[in-house]
Coordinates of C-alpha atoms (C1' of nucleotides) in Angstrom, one line a residue:
Chain A
M14 CA 287.0 -140.0 99.0
A15 CA 285.5 -139.1 95.7
T16 CA 282.9 -136.4 95.8
S17 CA 280.8 -138.0 93.2
W18 CA 280.3 -141.6 92.5
A19 CA 281.0 -141.4 88.8
D20 CA 284.4 -139.9 89.6
S21 CA 285.4 -142.9 91.4
V22 CA 283.3 -145.7 90.0
A23 CA 286.2 -147.0 87.9
A24 CA 288.3 -147.3 91.0
S25 CA 285.7 -148.3 93.4
E26 CA 286.0 -152.0 93.0
K27 CA 289.6 -151.7 93.9
V28 CA 288.8 -149.7 96.9
E29 CA 286.1 -152.1 98.0
T30 CA 288.4 -155.1 98.1
Q31 CA 291.1 -153.0 99.6
F32 CA 289.1 -152.0 102.5
S33 CA 286.4 -154.6 103.0
S34 CA 288.5 -156.5 105.5
E35 CA 289.5 -153.3 107.2
Q36 CA 286.1 -152.1 107.7
A37 CA 285.1 -154.4 110.5
Y38 CA 288.3 -154.0 112.5
Q39 CA 289.6 -150.6 111.9
P40 CA 286.9 -148.6 110.4
R41 CA 288.2 -145.3 111.4
L42 CA 291.1 -143.5 113.1
A43 CA 289.3 -143.2 116.4
R44 CA 289.6 -140.2 118.5
P45 CA 290.2 -141.6 121.9
T46 CA 289.4 -138.3 123.6
Y47 CA 287.3 -135.3 122.7
V48 CA 289.1 -132.9 120.5
P49 CA 287.5 -129.6 119.6
P50 CA 286.8 -129.5 115.9
H51 CA 289.0 -126.5 115.3
L52 CA 292.0 -128.5 116.7
R53 CA 291.2 -131.7 114.9
S54 CA 293.2 -130.9 111.8
R55 CA 296.4 -130.7 113.8
P56 CA 298.9 -133.5 113.4
P57 CA 298.3 -136.3 115.9
S58 CA 300.4 -135.7 119.0
S59 CA 301.1 -139.4 119.6
G60 CA 301.8 -141.9 117.0
S61 CA 298.6 -143.3 115.9
P62 CA 298.9 -146.5 114.0
A63 CA 299.8 -146.2 110.4
P64 CA 296.9 -147.3 108.2
P65 CA 297.7 -150.5 106.4
S66 CA 297.0 -148.9 103.1
A67 CA 299.2 -145.8 103.4
A68 CA 301.4 -146.9 100.6
T69 CA 298.5 -147.0 98.1
P70 CA 297.7 -143.7 96.4
A71 CA 294.2 -142.4 96.5
A72 CA 292.4 -144.7 94.2
N73 CA 289.7 -142.2 93.5
D74 CA 291.7 -139.4 92.1
R75 CA 291.0 -140.4 88.6
G76 CA 294.2 -142.2 87.9
S77 CA 296.5 -139.4 87.1
Y78 CA 296.8 -138.2 90.6
G79 CA 299.3 -140.3 92.3
G80 CA 299.1 -138.5 95.6
P81 CA 302.0 -137.7 97.8
P82 CA 304.4 -140.4 98.8
A83 CA 303.2 -142.5 101.6
G84 CA 305.7 -140.9 104.0
A85 CA 304.1 -137.6 103.6
R86 CA 301.5 -138.4 106.0
S87 CA 303.8 -139.0 108.9
A88 CA 304.9 -135.4 108.5
G89 CA 301.5 -134.6 109.9
G90 CA 299.2 -131.7 109.3
F91 CA 297.6 -130.6 106.1
R92 CA 299.4 -129.5 103.0
P93 CA 297.3 -127.4 100.8
D94 CA 299.7 -127.7 97.9
V95 CA 300.0 -131.4 97.8
G96 CA 298.5 -132.9 94.7
R97 CA 298.0 -129.7 92.8
S98 CA 300.0 -130.5 89.7
G99 CA 298.4 -133.8 89.5
Y100 CA 295.0 -132.2 89.9
V101 CA 295.5 -130.1 86.8
A102 CA 296.9 -133.1 84.9
A103 CA 293.7 -134.8 85.7
G104 CA 292.1 -132.2 83.4
G105 CA 288.7 -131.7 84.9
W106 CA 288.2 -128.3 86.5
N107 CA 284.8 -129.3 87.6
G108 CA 285.8 -132.8 88.7
R109 CA 286.8 -132.4 92.3
S110 CA 289.1 -135.0 93.5
G111 CA 287.3 -135.2 96.7
G112 CA 287.4 -134.9 100.4
W113 CA 289.5 -137.0 102.7
D114 CA 292.2 -139.2 101.6
R115 CA 291.1 -142.7 102.3
G116 CA 293.2 -144.4 104.9
R117 CA 295.4 -141.5 105.6
D118 CA 293.0 -139.1 107.3
R119 CA 294.6 -136.3 105.3
E120 CA 292.4 -133.7 103.8
V121 CA 292.8 -133.2 100.1
N122 CA 292.9 -129.6 99.0
P123 CA 289.5 -128.9 97.5
F124 CA 290.5 -125.6 95.9
P125 CA 291.0 -125.4 92.2
D126 CA 294.4 -124.6 90.8
T127 CA 294.9 -121.0 89.8
D128 CA 298.5 -121.0 88.7
G129 CA 298.0 -119.6 85.2
T130 CA 297.1 -122.7 83.4
E131 CA 294.0 -122.7 81.2
Q132 CA 292.0 -124.3 83.9
G133 CA 293.2 -121.8 86.5
L134 CA 292.3 -118.9 84.3
I135 CA 288.8 -120.3 83.9
E136 CA 288.3 -120.4 87.6
Q137 CA 289.6 -116.9 88.0
E138 CA 287.2 -115.7 85.4
N139 CA 284.4 -117.3 87.2
A140 CA 285.3 -115.6 90.4
V141 CA 284.8 -112.1 89.0
I142 CA 281.4 -111.0 90.0
N143 CA 279.4 -108.2 88.6
F144 CA 278.3 -106.6 91.8
D145 CA 276.8 -103.5 90.3
A146 CA 273.8 -105.6 89.3
Y147 CA 273.0 -106.3 92.8
E148 CA 273.1 -102.9 94.4
D149 CA 269.5 -101.9 94.3
I150 CA 268.2 -104.9 95.9
P151 CA 265.1 -104.8 98.1
V152 CA 265.4 -106.5 101.4
E153 CA 262.8 -107.4 103.9
A154 CA 263.2 -109.1 107.2
T155 CA 260.3 -109.9 109.6
G156 CA 260.1 -111.5 113.0
D157 CA 261.1 -110.7 116.5
N158 CA 264.4 -108.8 117.2
V159 CA 266.0 -109.1 113.8
P160 CA 269.8 -109.0 114.1
P161 CA 271.2 -106.2 111.9
P162 CA 273.1 -107.1 108.7
A163 CA 276.8 -107.1 108.3
N164 CA 278.6 -105.4 105.5
T165 CA 281.8 -107.3 105.4
F166 CA 283.1 -110.8 106.2
A167 CA 285.6 -109.2 108.6
E168 CA 282.7 -107.7 110.5
I169 CA 281.0 -111.1 110.7
D170 CA 284.3 -112.7 111.9
L171 CA 283.8 -116.3 111.4
G172 CA 287.2 -117.2 112.7
D173 CA 290.7 -117.5 111.1
A174 CA 290.3 -120.9 109.4
L175 CA 286.9 -120.0 107.8
N176 CA 288.2 -116.5 106.8
L177 CA 291.1 -118.2 105.1
N178 CA 288.7 -120.3 103.1
I179 CA 286.7 -117.3 102.2
Q180 CA 289.8 -115.8 100.8
R181 CA 290.7 -119.0 99.0
C182 CA 287.3 -118.9 97.4
K183 CA 288.1 -115.4 96.3
Y184 CA 285.1 -114.0 98.1
V185 CA 285.7 -110.4 99.0
R186 CA 282.3 -109.2 100.2
P187 CA 279.2 -111.0 101.3
T188 CA 276.3 -111.0 98.9
P189 CA 273.1 -109.4 100.1
I190 CA 271.6 -112.7 101.3
Q191 CA 274.8 -113.5 103.2
R192 CA 274.9 -110.0 104.8
H193 CA 271.5 -110.6 106.3
A194 CA 271.3 -114.4 106.8
I195 CA 274.6 -115.0 108.4
P196 CA 274.2 -112.6 111.3
I197 CA 270.7 -114.1 111.9
S198 CA 272.1 -117.6 111.9
L199 CA 275.0 -116.7 114.1
A200 CA 272.5 -115.3 116.6
G201 CA 271.0 -118.7 116.8
R202 CA 267.8 -117.8 115.1
D203 CA 265.6 -119.9 112.9
L204 CA 265.3 -118.6 109.4
M205 CA 263.1 -118.8 106.3
A206 CA 265.1 -117.2 103.5
C207 CA 264.0 -116.3 100.0
A208 CA 266.8 -115.1 97.7
Q209 CA 267.5 -114.9 94.0
T210 CA 268.8 -117.8 92.2
G211 CA 272.6 -117.7 92.1
S212 CA 273.0 -115.3 94.9
G213 CA 275.1 -117.3 97.3
K214 CA 272.6 -119.2 99.5
T215 CA 274.9 -122.2 100.0
A216 CA 277.5 -120.2 101.7
A217 CA 274.9 -118.3 103.6
F218 CA 273.8 -121.4 105.5
C219 CA 277.2 -123.2 105.5
F220 CA 279.3 -120.5 107.1
P221 CA 277.2 -120.3 110.3
I222 CA 277.0 -124.0 110.6
I223 CA 280.7 -124.6 110.2
S224 CA 281.5 -121.8 112.6
G225 CA 279.0 -123.0 115.1
I226 CA 280.4 -126.5 115.0
M227 CA 284.0 -125.2 115.4
Y228 CA 283.3 -123.1 118.4
G229 CA 280.4 -124.9 120.0
Q230 CA 280.8 -127.2 122.9
Y231 CA 279.3 -130.6 122.3
V232 CA 279.3 -133.7 124.4
Q233 CA 281.4 -136.4 122.9
R234 CA 279.5 -138.4 120.4
P235 CA 279.1 -142.2 120.9
R236 CA 281.5 -144.4 119.1
G237 CA 280.5 -147.3 117.0
R238 CA 278.9 -147.9 113.7
T239 CA 276.2 -145.3 114.1
A240 CA 277.2 -141.8 112.9
Y241 CA 276.0 -138.8 114.8
P242 CA 276.2 -135.7 112.6
L243 CA 275.7 -132.3 114.2
A244 CA 274.3 -130.7 111.1
L245 CA 272.0 -132.0 108.4
I246 CA 271.6 -130.4 105.0
L247 CA 268.9 -131.8 102.8
S248 CA 268.4 -131.1 99.1
P249 CA 265.9 -132.4 96.5
T250 CA 268.3 -133.9 93.9
R251 CA 271.4 -136.0 94.0
E252 CA 273.4 -133.6 91.9
L253 CA 272.5 -130.7 94.1
S254 CA 273.6 -132.6 97.2
I255 CA 276.9 -133.4 95.5
Q256 CA 277.4 -129.7 94.7
I257 CA 276.6 -128.6 98.2
H258 CA 279.0 -131.1 99.5
E259 CA 281.7 -129.8 97.2
E260 CA 281.1 -126.3 98.3
A261 CA 280.9 -127.2 102.0
R262 CA 284.2 -129.0 101.8
K263 CA 285.9 -125.8 100.5
F264 CA 284.4 -123.8 103.3
S265 CA 285.4 -126.3 106.0
Y266 CA 288.9 -127.0 104.7
Q267 CA 291.3 -127.3 107.5
T268 CA 288.7 -126.4 110.1
G269 CA 288.5 -129.9 111.4
V270 CA 284.8 -130.0 110.5
K271 CA 284.0 -133.0 108.4
V272 CA 281.4 -133.0 105.7
V273 CA 280.0 -136.2 104.2
V274 CA 277.4 -136.7 101.4
A275 CA 274.8 -139.4 101.0
Y276 CA 272.6 -139.9 98.0
G277 CA 270.9 -142.6 96.1
G278 CA 271.9 -144.3 92.9
A279 CA 275.4 -144.9 94.2
P280 CA 276.8 -147.7 96.2
I281 CA 275.8 -147.2 99.8
N282 CA 278.7 -149.0 101.3
Q283 CA 281.2 -146.4 100.3
Q284 CA 279.0 -143.7 101.8
L285 CA 278.6 -145.7 105.0
R286 CA 282.3 -146.1 105.3
E287 CA 282.8 -142.4 105.0
L288 CA 280.2 -141.9 107.8
E289 CA 282.0 -144.3 110.0
R290 CA 285.1 -142.3 109.7
G291 CA 283.3 -139.4 111.4
V292 CA 280.9 -136.8 110.2
D293 CA 280.0 -133.3 111.5
I294 CA 277.9 -132.1 108.6
L295 CA 275.8 -134.6 106.6
V296 CA 274.6 -133.5 103.2
A297 CA 271.9 -135.8 101.8
T298 CA 268.9 -136.5 99.6
P299 CA 265.9 -137.7 101.6
G300 CA 265.6 -141.3 100.3
R301 CA 269.1 -142.4 101.0
L302 CA 269.1 -140.7 104.4
V303 CA 265.9 -142.6 105.4
D304 CA 267.5 -145.8 104.3
M305 CA 270.5 -145.1 106.5
L306 CA 268.4 -144.1 109.4
E307 CA 266.4 -147.3 109.2
R308 CA 269.6 -149.3 109.2
A309 CA 270.6 -147.3 112.3
R310 CA 273.8 -146.2 110.6
V311 CA 272.9 -142.6 111.1
S312 CA 271.3 -141.0 114.2
L313 CA 269.8 -137.6 114.2
Q314 CA 269.9 -137.3 118.0
M315 CA 272.8 -134.9 118.0
I316 CA 271.6 -132.6 115.3
K317 CA 272.1 -129.0 116.2
Y318 CA 271.6 -127.5 112.7
L319 CA 269.1 -128.4 110.1
A320 CA 269.1 -126.7 106.7
L321 CA 266.7 -127.4 103.8
D322 CA 267.9 -126.2 100.5
E323 CA 265.2 -125.6 97.9
A324 CA 262.9 -125.8 100.9
D325 CA 259.7 -125.2 99.0
R326 CA 260.5 -128.1 96.7
M327 CA 261.3 -130.3 99.8
L328 CA 257.9 -129.5 101.2
D329 CA 255.8 -129.9 98.1
M330 CA 253.4 -132.7 97.7
G331 CA 255.9 -135.4 96.6
F332 CA 258.5 -134.7 99.3
E333 CA 256.6 -133.5 102.3
P334 CA 255.8 -136.8 104.0
Q335 CA 259.4 -138.0 103.7
I336 CA 260.8 -134.7 105.1
R337 CA 258.3 -134.7 107.9
K338 CA 259.3 -138.2 108.8
I339 CA 263.0 -137.3 108.9
V340 CA 262.4 -134.1 110.9
E341 CA 259.7 -135.3 113.2
Q342 CA 259.9 -139.0 113.6
M343 CA 263.5 -140.0 113.6
G344 CA 264.8 -138.7 116.8
M345 CA 265.9 -135.3 115.7
P346 CA 265.8 -132.7 118.5
T347 CA 262.5 -130.7 118.2
R348 CA 262.3 -127.2 116.9
G349 CA 263.8 -124.8 119.4
L350 CA 266.3 -127.4 120.5
R351 CA 267.9 -127.3 117.1
Q352 CA 268.5 -124.4 114.7
T353 CA 266.5 -124.7 111.4
M354 CA 267.2 -122.8 108.2
L355 CA 265.1 -122.9 105.1
F356 CA 266.3 -121.5 101.8
S357 CA 264.8 -121.1 98.4
A358 CA 264.4 -118.7 95.6
T359 CA 260.6 -119.2 95.8
F360 CA 258.4 -119.7 98.7
P361 CA 254.7 -120.0 98.1
K362 CA 252.4 -119.1 101.0
E363 CA 251.0 -122.6 101.4
I364 CA 254.5 -124.0 101.7
Q365 CA 255.5 -121.3 104.2
R366 CA 252.6 -122.5 106.3
L367 CA 253.8 -126.1 106.2
A368 CA 257.3 -125.0 106.8
S369 CA 256.4 -123.1 109.9
D370 CA 255.9 -126.5 111.7
F371 CA 259.6 -127.0 111.6
L372 CA 260.6 -123.5 112.8
S373 CA 260.6 -121.7 116.1
N374 CA 260.2 -118.0 116.4
Y375 CA 261.8 -117.6 113.0
I376 CA 262.8 -114.7 110.9
Y377 CA 261.5 -114.4 107.4
L378 CA 264.0 -112.9 105.0
T379 CA 263.5 -111.9 101.4
V380 CA 266.3 -110.6 99.4
G381 CA 265.9 -109.7 95.8
R382 CA 263.3 -109.4 93.2
V383 CA 260.8 -112.0 92.3
G384 CA 263.1 -114.9 93.0
S385 CA 265.5 -114.4 90.2
S386 CA 268.4 -112.5 89.0
T387 CA 266.0 -111.1 86.5
D388 CA 267.8 -108.0 85.4
L389 CA 270.6 -110.2 84.2
I390 CA 268.5 -112.6 82.3
V391 CA 267.0 -111.6 79.0
Q392 CA 263.7 -113.5 78.7
R393 CA 262.1 -114.2 75.4
V394 CA 258.9 -116.0 74.6
E395 CA 258.2 -117.4 71.2
Y396 CA 255.0 -118.9 69.9
V397 CA 255.9 -122.4 68.7
N398 CA 253.6 -125.2 67.9
E399 CA 254.5 -128.6 69.3
S400 CA 255.3 -130.0 65.8
D401 CA 257.6 -127.1 65.1
K402 CA 259.7 -127.2 68.3
R403 CA 262.5 -129.3 67.0
S404 CA 263.2 -127.3 63.9
H405 CA 262.8 -124.1 65.9
L406 CA 265.4 -125.3 68.4
M407 CA 267.7 -126.1 65.6
D408 CA 267.3 -122.6 64.2
L409 CA 268.3 -121.2 67.6
L410 CA 271.3 -123.4 67.9
H411 CA 272.4 -122.6 64.4
A412 CA 272.0 -118.9 65.0
Q413 CA 274.1 -119.2 68.2
R414 CA 276.8 -121.0 66.3
E415 CA 276.9 -118.3 63.6
N416 CA 277.0 -115.6 66.2
G417 CA 280.0 -117.3 67.7
V418 CA 278.1 -117.9 70.9
H419 CA 278.4 -121.6 70.5
G420 CA 281.7 -122.3 72.0
K421 CA 283.2 -124.3 74.8
H422 CA 282.1 -121.7 77.2
A423 CA 278.7 -120.9 75.9
L424 CA 276.5 -123.7 77.1
T425 CA 272.9 -124.3 76.2
L426 CA 270.5 -125.9 78.7
V427 CA 267.3 -127.3 77.2
F428 CA 264.4 -128.1 79.5
V429 CA 261.8 -130.6 78.5
E430 CA 258.8 -132.0 80.4
T431 CA 259.4 -135.7 80.4
K432 CA 262.2 -138.2 80.7
R433 CA 261.2 -139.8 77.4
G434 CA 261.1 -136.4 75.8
A435 CA 264.6 -135.8 77.0
D436 CA 265.9 -139.0 75.5
S437 CA 264.3 -138.5 72.2
L438 CA 265.4 -134.9 71.9
E439 CA 268.9 -135.7 72.8
N440 CA 269.0 -138.5 70.2
W441 CA 267.5 -136.2 67.6
L442 CA 270.0 -133.4 68.3
Y443 CA 272.8 -135.9 68.2
A444 CA 271.6 -137.4 65.0
N445 CA 271.6 -133.9 63.5
G446 CA 275.1 -133.2 64.4
F447 CA 274.7 -131.3 67.6
P448 CA 276.9 -132.3 70.6
A449 CA 274.2 -133.0 73.1
T450 CA 273.7 -135.1 76.2
S451 CA 270.9 -135.5 78.7
I452 CA 270.1 -135.8 82.3
H453 CA 266.9 -137.1 83.9
G454 CA 265.8 -139.5 86.6
D455 CA 265.7 -142.6 84.4
R456 CA 269.3 -142.5 83.6
S457 CA 271.8 -144.2 85.9
Q458 CA 273.5 -142.1 88.5
Q459 CA 276.7 -142.7 86.7
E460 CA 275.2 -141.4 83.4
R461 CA 273.7 -138.4 85.2
E462 CA 277.0 -137.3 86.7
L463 CA 278.9 -138.0 83.5
A464 CA 276.4 -136.0 81.5
L465 CA 276.7 -133.0 83.9
R466 CA 280.4 -133.2 83.8
S467 CA 280.5 -133.4 80.0
F468 CA 278.2 -130.4 79.8
K469 CA 280.2 -128.3 82.3
S470 CA 283.4 -129.0 80.6
G471 CA 282.0 -128.0 77.2
R472 CA 282.6 -131.3 75.7
T473 CA 278.8 -131.5 75.0
P474 CA 277.7 -127.9 75.2
I475 CA 274.1 -128.8 74.9
L476 CA 272.3 -130.5 77.8
V477 CA 268.7 -131.7 77.5
A478 CA 267.2 -132.0 81.0
T479 CA 264.1 -132.6 82.9
D480 CA 263.4 -130.6 86.1
V481 CA 266.1 -132.7 87.8
A482 CA 268.4 -129.9 86.7
A483 CA 266.0 -127.0 87.3
R484 CA 267.1 -126.1 90.8
G485 CA 270.3 -125.0 92.5
L486 CA 272.8 -126.4 90.1
D487 CA 275.6 -123.9 89.6
I488 CA 276.9 -124.4 86.1
P489 CA 279.2 -121.6 84.9
H490 CA 278.9 -120.5 81.3
V491 CA 275.3 -121.4 80.7
A492 CA 274.6 -118.7 78.2
H493 CA 271.2 -119.9 77.1
V494 CA 268.3 -121.7 78.8
V495 CA 265.7 -122.9 76.4
N496 CA 262.3 -123.9 77.8
F497 CA 261.5 -126.4 75.0
D498 CA 258.5 -127.4 77.1
L499 CA 257.4 -124.8 79.6
P500 CA 256.6 -126.0 83.1
N501 CA 253.1 -125.6 84.6
D502 CA 254.3 -123.8 87.6
I503 CA 255.8 -120.3 87.3
D504 CA 258.1 -121.0 90.2
D505 CA 259.7 -123.9 88.2
Y506 CA 260.2 -121.4 85.4
V507 CA 262.0 -119.1 87.8
H508 CA 264.3 -121.8 88.9
R509 CA 265.0 -123.0 85.4
I510 CA 266.0 -119.7 84.0
G511 CA 268.1 -119.2 87.1
R512 CA 270.6 -121.7 85.7
T513 CA 271.8 -118.8 83.6
G514 CA 272.6 -115.2 84.5
R515 CA 274.6 -116.3 87.6
A516 CA 277.3 -114.6 89.5
G517 CA 276.4 -111.3 88.0
K518 CA 276.8 -112.5 84.4
T519 CA 274.1 -112.0 81.8
G520 CA 272.1 -114.8 80.3
L521 CA 269.4 -115.5 77.8
A522 CA 266.2 -117.5 78.4
T523 CA 264.0 -118.5 75.5
A524 CA 260.6 -120.2 76.0
F525 CA 258.5 -122.0 73.4
F526 CA 254.9 -121.2 74.2
N527 CA 251.8 -122.6 72.7
E528 CA 248.1 -123.1 73.7
N529 CA 249.2 -126.0 75.9
N530 CA 250.8 -123.5 78.2
S531 CA 247.8 -121.2 78.6
S532 CA 247.8 -121.6 82.4
L533 CA 251.2 -120.1 82.5
A534 CA 250.4 -117.1 80.3
R535 CA 249.3 -114.7 83.0
P536 CA 252.0 -115.4 85.6
L537 CA 254.6 -115.5 82.9
A538 CA 253.5 -112.2 81.5
E539 CA 253.4 -110.7 85.0
L540 CA 256.9 -112.0 85.9
M541 CA 258.3 -110.7 82.7
Q542 CA 256.7 -107.3 83.2
E543 CA 258.1 -107.1 86.7
A544 CA 261.6 -107.9 85.3
N545 CA 261.3 -105.2 82.7
Q546 CA 261.2 -107.7 79.9
E547 CA 259.5 -107.3 76.6
V548 CA 256.2 -109.1 76.8
P549 CA 254.8 -110.2 73.5
V550 CA 251.4 -108.6 72.8
W551 CA 249.8 -112.0 72.2
L552 CA 250.9 -113.6 75.4
P553 CA 248.3 -112.0 77.8
R554 CA 245.6 -113.0 75.4
Y555 CA 246.1 -116.7 76.4
A556 CA 245.6 -115.8 80.0
S557 CA 241.8 -115.6 79.6
R558 CA 241.8 -119.1 78.2
S559 CA 243.1 -120.6 81.4
H560 CA 240.8 -121.4 84.3
G561 CA 241.8 -120.7 87.8
G562 CA 244.8 -118.7 86.6
G563 CA 245.0 -117.2 90.1
R564 CA 246.4 -120.3 91.5
N565 CA 249.5 -119.9 89.4
R566 CA 250.0 -116.3 90.1
R567 CA 253.0 -115.3 92.0
S568 CA 252.5 -115.1 95.7
G569 CA 254.5 -111.9 96.2
G570 CA 254.1 -108.3 95.5
S571 CA 256.0 -106.7 92.7
R572 CA 259.2 -106.0 94.5
F573 CA 259.8 -109.2 96.3
G574 CA 260.1 -112.9 95.7
G575 CA 257.5 -113.5 98.4
R576 CA 256.1 -112.2 101.6
D577 CA 256.0 -113.6 105.1
F578 CA 252.7 -115.4 105.2
R579 CA 252.4 -114.5 108.9
R580 CA 251.8 -110.9 108.0
E581 CA 248.8 -111.8 106.0
S582 CA 247.2 -114.2 108.3
S583 CA 244.1 -113.5 110.3
F584 CA 246.0 -112.7 113.4
N585 CA 247.4 -109.7 111.7
R586 CA 245.5 -106.5 112.1
G587 CA 246.2 -103.1 111.1
T588 CA 246.7 -101.7 107.7
D589 CA 250.4 -101.2 107.1
Y590 CA 251.5 -104.7 106.1
Y591 CA 252.9 -103.3 103.0
G592 CA 254.4 -100.4 104.7
G593 CA 257.8 -101.4 103.4
G594 CA 260.5 -102.1 105.9
Y595 CA 258.5 -102.4 109.0
N596 CA 258.8 -105.4 111.1
S597 CA 257.0 -106.6 114.1
T598 CA 259.4 -105.3 116.7
G599 CA 260.3 -102.2 115.0
H600 CA 264.0 -103.2 114.6
G601 CA 263.8 -102.3 111.0
I602 CA 266.4 -103.3 108.5
S603 CA 264.2 -103.8 105.5
A604 CA 263.7 -102.2 102.2
G605 CA 267.2 -101.0 101.9
Y606 CA 267.7 -99.8 98.4
G607 CA 271.4 -99.7 97.7
A608 CA 271.9 -98.9 101.3
Y609 CA 274.6 -101.4 101.9
G610 CA 277.6 -100.0 100.1
V611 CA 279.2 -99.7 96.7
Y612 CA 281.3 -102.4 95.1
G613 CA 284.2 -101.8 92.9
A614 CA 284.7 -103.6 89.6
G615 CA 286.1 -107.1 89.9
V616 CA 285.0 -107.5 93.4
T617 CA 284.1 -111.0 94.2
S618 CA 281.8 -112.6 96.6
A619 CA 280.4 -115.9 97.7
W620 CA 278.0 -117.2 95.1
E621 CA 275.6 -120.1 95.2
Chain B
dA3 C1' 250.3 -135.3 84.6
dA4 C1' 255.4 -135.2 85.4
dA5 C1' 259.5 -135.1 88.0
dA6 C1' 262.2 -136.1 92.1
dA7 C1' 263.7 -139.4 95.9
dA8 C1' 265.6 -146.1 98.1
dG9 C1' 266.4 -150.6 95.9

DNA sequence: AAAAAAG
């Protein structure tokens, strides 16, 4: 099954016809009896009926992957190597061939090839993390009986299958967020976690979920057309859901835990068929999930784990009613009966308050400074009038080209405020000879995925984007983020610039500022100051021109991305809220400055 | 006010 719709859209018609008749009669290879998830990847002990389409190669592997011969399946089991050479020939190192082989119940190896070809080397380069940059990271955990952090994956011991996948991902040590969040999750605790962009949040919530599903005992799920996932991961954009699904598939490879993705803009039938074949972890955007819930094709009754990625966005004005409906009105077990984990790089107090409705006796965890890998990102602010923005951007791009930074692996991400603005800037850049594409909510899903892929691969090294691309997307080699139009919210700025400076690499963020952005002047100046960035002398002068600037100020203190709102509420008394490293039960693990070990060069870890 | 998310 293709991970992304655009990957398979060309082949989808073929698949539709091929399976439409099958759908009603043999929708899945049913498990007649309960099989523990960690045993599910074993070859079938008795001869299950051969799928009628076994002779047809996977139609969604972008043509050049012919797949193994039909007979390969009957050999049973999973073969990590199968399809590798075809994978490379397919050419896209970012285009995953996708999950489970339709009709064969055989799991396709989701790991990139690293056999010395160009693509392999790129992946290897990506995997090298600069860990030195993350040593002096402040950590704060508050709540009852906070489990202590773990220093190594071995210490965490997620089981053989998961450990193998950690190795395949070339993760050697857990990142700071993982060291703290994973033990908390494994202890069954609810969690609200605030960690730098690009610091490995996806793995932090995926590992405990997968492990929990593998080793947990669950009653057999009902058969039929309704899918009963055990875990639900929600994210605010389709592309982010696709990305989380891709990551989760790597982590769950050969564990027997099945991950399915559901998002809008793509044909729903294909996604429904995947669900029918069985799902343990469902990754979804809210709209499509609600659609499926209303069709009764998905039930949340068996949900044991709920994770909200970019949780503050999920609970902001636009999203909150929809999320509340999913979590509170669609049959999901109530808080306390499920485990809930909220992750984001930013967590405003008022959102924390909303979020606490979904949590039970949770631990609040903050790792890192002001919600960003700030030390790795050089931030610049330039005063540019609206009418000068285009020519100014062109100057920047020309300069990059002359400095040799404008290559296949030096990508530039340009953020604009509106969808129309994105279209028009893309066209203008293109007309002026710059290889640009764009992504925004008015483009078709096919176009969106195509644009992202074209950008990632370096074919169009300039991507003009609205905030649809501001959060969570992990795009290697983004060397420069340009805020052509600044956002109104400083948290959005944090997420945007977080598209660069990832995995320990350095990045540059340039913002075009003018009087229209006055409301951002103060929080931006403060943020830059905290990050040891050079603040232009003229920038704070605009702060006085904005009214109610306090509303946009960062919620946290200087060292942290945010604070546990419970510690500042009225029920808190005493004076040592900011005592640094104190938590309510005295099981202190917080404010560890470089206390968690030293990393050698070239050491890698799980990154977002 | 805009963007995102169902069709």
